[in-house]
Short mmCIF file of C-alpha atoms in Angstrom, two decimals:
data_model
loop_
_atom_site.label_atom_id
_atom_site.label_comp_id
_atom_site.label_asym_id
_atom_site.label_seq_id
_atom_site.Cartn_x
_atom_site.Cartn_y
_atom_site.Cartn_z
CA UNK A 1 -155.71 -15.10 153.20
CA UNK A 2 -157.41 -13.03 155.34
CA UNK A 3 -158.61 -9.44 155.44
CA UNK A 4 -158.97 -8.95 159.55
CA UNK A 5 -155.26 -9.85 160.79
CA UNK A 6 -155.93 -7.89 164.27
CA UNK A 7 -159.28 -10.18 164.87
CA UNK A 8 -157.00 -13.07 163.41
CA UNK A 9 -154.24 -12.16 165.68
CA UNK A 10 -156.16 -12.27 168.86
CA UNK A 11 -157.39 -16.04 167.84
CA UNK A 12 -154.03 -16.88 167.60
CA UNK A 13 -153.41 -15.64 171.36
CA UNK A 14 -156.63 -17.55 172.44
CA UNK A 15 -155.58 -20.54 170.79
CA UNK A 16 -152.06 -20.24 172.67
CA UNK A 17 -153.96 -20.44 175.79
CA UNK A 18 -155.34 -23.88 174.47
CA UNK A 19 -159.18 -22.45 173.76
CA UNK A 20 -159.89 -24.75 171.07
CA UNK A 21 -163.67 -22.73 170.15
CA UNK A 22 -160.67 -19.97 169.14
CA UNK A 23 -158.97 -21.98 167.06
CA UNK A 24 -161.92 -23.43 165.25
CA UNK A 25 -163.22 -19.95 164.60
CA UNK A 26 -159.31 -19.32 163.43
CA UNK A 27 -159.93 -22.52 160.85
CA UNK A 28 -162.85 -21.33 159.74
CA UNK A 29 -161.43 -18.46 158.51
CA UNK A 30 -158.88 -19.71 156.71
CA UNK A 31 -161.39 -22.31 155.11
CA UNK A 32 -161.85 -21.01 152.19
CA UNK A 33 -159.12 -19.67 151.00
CA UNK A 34 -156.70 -23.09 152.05
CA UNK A 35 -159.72 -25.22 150.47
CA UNK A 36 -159.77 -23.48 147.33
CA UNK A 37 -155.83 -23.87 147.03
CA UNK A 38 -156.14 -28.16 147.88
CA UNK A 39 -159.19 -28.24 145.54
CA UNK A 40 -157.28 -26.67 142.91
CA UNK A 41 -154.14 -28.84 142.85
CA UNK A 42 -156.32 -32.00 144.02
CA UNK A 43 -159.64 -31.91 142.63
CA UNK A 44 -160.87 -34.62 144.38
CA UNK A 45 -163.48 -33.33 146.78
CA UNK A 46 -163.12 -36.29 150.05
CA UNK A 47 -159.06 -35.89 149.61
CA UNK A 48 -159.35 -31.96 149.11
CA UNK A 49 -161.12 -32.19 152.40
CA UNK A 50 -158.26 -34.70 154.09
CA UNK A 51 -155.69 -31.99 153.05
CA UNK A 52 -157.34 -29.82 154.82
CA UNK A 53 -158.00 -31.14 157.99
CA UNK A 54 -154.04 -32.02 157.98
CA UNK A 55 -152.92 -28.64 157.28
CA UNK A 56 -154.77 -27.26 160.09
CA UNK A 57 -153.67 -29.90 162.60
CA UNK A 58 -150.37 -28.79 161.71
CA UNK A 59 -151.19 -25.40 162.71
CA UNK A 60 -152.81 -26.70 165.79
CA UNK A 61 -149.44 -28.42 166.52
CA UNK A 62 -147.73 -26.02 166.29
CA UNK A 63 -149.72 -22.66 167.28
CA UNK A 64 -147.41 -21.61 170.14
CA UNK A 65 -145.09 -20.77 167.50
CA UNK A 66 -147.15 -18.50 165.56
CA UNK A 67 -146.85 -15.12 166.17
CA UNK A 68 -149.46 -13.18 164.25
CA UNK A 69 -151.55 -14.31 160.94
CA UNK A 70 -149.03 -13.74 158.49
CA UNK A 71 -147.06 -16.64 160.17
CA UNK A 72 -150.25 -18.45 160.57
CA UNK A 73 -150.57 -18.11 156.58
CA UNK A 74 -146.86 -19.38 155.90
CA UNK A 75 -147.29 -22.50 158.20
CA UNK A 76 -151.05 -23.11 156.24
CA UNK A 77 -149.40 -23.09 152.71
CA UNK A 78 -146.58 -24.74 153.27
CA UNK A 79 -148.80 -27.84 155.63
CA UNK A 80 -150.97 -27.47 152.56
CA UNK A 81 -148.11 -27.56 149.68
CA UNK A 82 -146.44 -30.51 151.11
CA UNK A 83 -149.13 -32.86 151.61
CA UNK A 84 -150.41 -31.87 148.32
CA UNK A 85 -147.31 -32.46 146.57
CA UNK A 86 -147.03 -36.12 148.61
CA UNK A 87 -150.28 -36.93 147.17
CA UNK A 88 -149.80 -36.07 143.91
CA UNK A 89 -146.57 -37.66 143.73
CA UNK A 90 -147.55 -41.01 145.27
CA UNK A 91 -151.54 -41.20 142.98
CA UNK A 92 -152.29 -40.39 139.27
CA UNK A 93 -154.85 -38.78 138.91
CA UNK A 94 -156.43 -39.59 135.68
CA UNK A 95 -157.00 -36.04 133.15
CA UNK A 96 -160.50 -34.67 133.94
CA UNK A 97 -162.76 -34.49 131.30
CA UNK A 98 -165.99 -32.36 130.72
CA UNK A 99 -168.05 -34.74 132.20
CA UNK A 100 -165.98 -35.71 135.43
CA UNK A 101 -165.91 -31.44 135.54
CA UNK A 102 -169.61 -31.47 135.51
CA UNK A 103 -170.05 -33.99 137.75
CA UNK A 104 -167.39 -32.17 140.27
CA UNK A 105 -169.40 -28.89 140.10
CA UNK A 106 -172.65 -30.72 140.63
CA UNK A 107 -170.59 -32.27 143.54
CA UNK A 108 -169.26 -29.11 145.04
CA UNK A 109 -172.91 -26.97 144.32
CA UNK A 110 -170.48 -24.58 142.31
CA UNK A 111 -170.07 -24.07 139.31
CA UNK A 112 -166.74 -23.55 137.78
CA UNK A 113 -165.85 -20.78 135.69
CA UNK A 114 -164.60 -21.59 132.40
CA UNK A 115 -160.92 -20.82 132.76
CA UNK A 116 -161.20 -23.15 135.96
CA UNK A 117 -162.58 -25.94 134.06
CA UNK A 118 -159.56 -25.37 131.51
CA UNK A 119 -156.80 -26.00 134.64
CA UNK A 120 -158.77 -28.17 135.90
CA UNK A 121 -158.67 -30.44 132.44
CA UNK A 122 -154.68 -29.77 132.78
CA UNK A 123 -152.21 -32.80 134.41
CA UNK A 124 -151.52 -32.42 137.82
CA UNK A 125 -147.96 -31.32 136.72
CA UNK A 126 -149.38 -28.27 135.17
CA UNK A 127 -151.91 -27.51 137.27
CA UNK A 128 -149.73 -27.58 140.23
CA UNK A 129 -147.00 -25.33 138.58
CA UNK A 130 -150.03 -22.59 137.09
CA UNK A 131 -151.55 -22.55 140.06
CA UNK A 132 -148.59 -22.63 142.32
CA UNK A 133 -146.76 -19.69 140.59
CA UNK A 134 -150.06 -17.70 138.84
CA UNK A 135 -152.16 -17.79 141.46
CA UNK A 136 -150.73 -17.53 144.66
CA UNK A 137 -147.25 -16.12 143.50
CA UNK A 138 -144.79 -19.24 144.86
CA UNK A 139 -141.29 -18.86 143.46
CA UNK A 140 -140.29 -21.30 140.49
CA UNK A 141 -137.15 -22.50 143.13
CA UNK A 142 -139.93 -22.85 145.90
CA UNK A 143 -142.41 -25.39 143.68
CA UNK A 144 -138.89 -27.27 142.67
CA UNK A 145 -137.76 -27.84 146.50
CA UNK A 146 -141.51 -28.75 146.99
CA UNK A 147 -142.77 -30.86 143.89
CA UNK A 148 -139.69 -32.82 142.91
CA UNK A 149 -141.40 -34.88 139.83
CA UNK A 150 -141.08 -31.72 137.40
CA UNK A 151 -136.94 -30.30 137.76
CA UNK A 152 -136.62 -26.46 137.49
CA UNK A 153 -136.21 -25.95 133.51
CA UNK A 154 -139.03 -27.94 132.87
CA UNK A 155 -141.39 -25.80 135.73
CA UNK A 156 -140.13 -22.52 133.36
CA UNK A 157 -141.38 -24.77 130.51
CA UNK A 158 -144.30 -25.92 131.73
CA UNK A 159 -145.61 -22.64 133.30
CA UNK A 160 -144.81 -21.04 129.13
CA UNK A 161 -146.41 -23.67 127.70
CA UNK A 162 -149.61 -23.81 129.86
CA UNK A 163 -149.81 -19.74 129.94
CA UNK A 164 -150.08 -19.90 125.96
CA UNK A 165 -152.92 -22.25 126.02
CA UNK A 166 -155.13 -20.49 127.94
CA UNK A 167 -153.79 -16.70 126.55
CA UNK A 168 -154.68 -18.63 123.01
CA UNK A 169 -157.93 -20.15 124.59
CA UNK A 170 -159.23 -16.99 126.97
CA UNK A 171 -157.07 -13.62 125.36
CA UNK A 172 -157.40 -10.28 127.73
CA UNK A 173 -159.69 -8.06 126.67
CA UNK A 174 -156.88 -5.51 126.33
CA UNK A 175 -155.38 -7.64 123.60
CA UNK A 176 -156.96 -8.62 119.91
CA UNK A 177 -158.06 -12.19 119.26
CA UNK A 178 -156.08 -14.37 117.21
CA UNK A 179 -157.08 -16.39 114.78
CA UNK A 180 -155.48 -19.56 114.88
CA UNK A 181 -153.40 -18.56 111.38
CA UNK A 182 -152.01 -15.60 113.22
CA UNK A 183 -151.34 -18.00 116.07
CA UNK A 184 -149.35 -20.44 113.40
CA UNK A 185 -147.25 -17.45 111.95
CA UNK A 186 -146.82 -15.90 115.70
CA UNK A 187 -145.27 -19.28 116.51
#
């Protein structure tokens, strides 16, 4: 999450010594990074924001067992994972269309790229398993333990299934466009 783990690592000492200016700066830091990650699997800016501010209370709780900013990292995800995965399990959140995407970037002063808007349009079930596993590498048995709604053959399926509509929707640029007959006979 971060690129400086010795500066990091010497807010986490501060912070052990109860200097709370150390562990906002040690927040603030992480900001981005944990925000983008709740945004993504809640896009709903005010609980995005709530998620947040859990997850690092968490951390605060428990900062005299972190020992450097890798461990710092772990405890962040896993705050963030879990109250995401409550809140997604306990709300529906309705399917985002192009207009509640607008009106989200508009929110957020940020425009989203267009393969964003495309997860972003997904249900929480496959956003939360694309960008679980594609984007910040969390085993298939890991988003199981975490997100119980979706069982471990149907993550596999999911993830497939999600991965061809955007490959079929965005292609690499290493790879030739399809055109949606190829697409028919590939399938």
């Amino acid at each position: 999450m971060d690129g400086n783990s010795s500066y990091t690592d010497s807010l986490i000492e501060e912070s052990k010594k109860g200097r709370n200016n150390s562990f906002i700066k040690l927040s603030l830091v992480y900001l981005p990074k944990t925000f983008s990650l709740v945004f993504a699997l809640v896009p709903i800016r005010n609980e995005a924001i709530k998620i947040c501010s859990e997850s690092f209370l968490v951390a605060w709780r428990k900062i005299q067992t972190i020992h450097n900013s890798d461990t710092l990292e772990k405890l962040i995800i896993k705050a963030v994972l879990i109250r995401c995965t409550d809140y997604l399990s306990n709300s529906k959140i309705k399917l985002l269309d192009d207009d509640a995407i607008a009106k989200l970037s508009k929110e957020m002063k940020s425009p989203f790229s267009e393969i964003e808007e495309e997860i972003l349009k997904l249900s929480s079930e496959e956003r939360v398993v694309i960008i679980l596993y594609d984007r910040f590498g969390v085993r298939v048995q890991i988003i199981d333990e975490v997100y119980k709604i979706i069982k471990i053959n149907a993550i596999l399926e999911t993830l497939n299934n999600v991965r061809y509509k955007l490959i079929r929707k965005f292609p690499p640029e290493k790879f030739s466009s399809f055109s949606d007959a190829e697409w028919n006979e590939i399938d």
